[in-house]
Amino acid sequence: MKWREIPVYARRYIIYHTIVSPLLIIWYMLPLYMFMTGYDVLDVGIFFTVVNIVAIPVTYILGKVFDKVSIRHGLVLIDVLDGVAAILYSLASGVIAPIMLFLGRLVEKISGLLYPLYQAAEKILYPKDRLEEVFAWHMRLPELSQLFGFLILGYIFGYIFNEPIHYRIGFLAIGLSSVFTIIYLLKALPKMDVKERIKIEKFTFKIDSEFKIILLIEALSTLAWALAPGIVLLNYIINYLGYTLFEVMIVEAAISLGAILATYVTERITSRHRYKMISIGYGLITLWALLMILSPPLIIVVLAYFISKFGDTLAFPYYRAWLFSKVPANKASSVFAAISSYRRVIALVSPFLAGFLASIYPLLPYLFSLPLFASITLILLIISRR
């Protein structure tokens, strides 16, 4: 599918993700900043878990307020909240540092309430008959932007401006950049139907055997990824191997390359091979976890994460199209919000578990993720052979 064949609003939505992708480096900068200022990997895991627990009543209460937020305004609100979180991180200095870090992370968790709106927007904006092809572009352009953005920012914050004060300035710059992305969202995207809101209400729709399998895969994959989050990779490369943020971003560059290359594969394989492609993708992710438990040097870490992202991206459009095929259009926001809540419950204490395992041995989290990914692969192989 050529770029110009994609509907204009879908193209603008993909461009939005391409703009914001490099700013996601903040997900690595925050735990690294905490390492710099005296936290260890267990402390970071405990910190993230405490925020997750405190966020439960807060997000429940605010979720009632957000019930009637329309899709475009919800996307704007995500950027507002993420910008506020980054600015709070920039204030994390001296005796108020723990408070600012806590508040910033809490605001990020509140922002996560609205993440199902991304999927709802995609369901509205992307043509239903060519979903896999559009998702190839949806993955390719943001990953390309992230590839170069992460390397540049990683070198800057890894070798040039690598003191805590520099990171706080970086947080501030990222927070202020939200002003521009908010303006873009308001100007570039349509309002989208008022009926497509994130309102959670009582609804019924058929949960067939395939949707139950999807829920099982969601549970296994959420837990598996949550046991080996970015803090585990950061801890291994920086605290164990002795490198900097730049080397972590080299791993991220390999991740982006894996995603970009996989999009060219997915464009050429029809949905008729859906289950086979998803199973191959998760098989490659399983291989990543296996490689990571073998105390790999940096070059093997780079290779392992390339394989992981290639597999993840290979599975993504087919899995997302499979999920979309099971969700009624008029219930998309509600169903995706419910699935998002399902993921949050599963991942509630996983940062503590990941930090605890990594404090025993830096690569132990990957060992626990391995059988979970292997189980998903096995389930999908059984389905593909039906």
Coordinates of C-alpha atoms in Angstrom, one line a residue, residues 11 16 33 47 71 82 100 110 116 148 168 179 229 266 279 288 313 319 338 346 377:
R11 CA -2.0 9.8 7.5
Y16 CA 1.4 12.5 15.0
Y33 CA 17.9 9.6 36.5
F47 CA 8.7 2.9 43.5
I71 CA -11.6 10.7 21.2
D82 CA 2.3 13.5 29.9
M100 CA 8.0 15.3 42.4
I110 CA -3.7 8.8 35.1
P116 CA -7.6 2.9 24.8
F148 CA 17.3 8.5 14.7
R168 CA 16.0 17.7 34.5
V179 CA 2.3 22.3 23.5
P229 CA 10.6 -3.9 31.5
T266 CA 3.7 -7.9 6.9
S279 CA 2.8 -17.6 16.2
W288 CA 14.9 -13.2 22.6
T313 CA 6.0 -6.2 14.8
Y319 CA -3.1 -9.6 16.1
A338 CA -11.9 -2.9 29.6
I346 CA -2.2 -8.1 35.7
T377 CA 3.6 -19.5 20.9

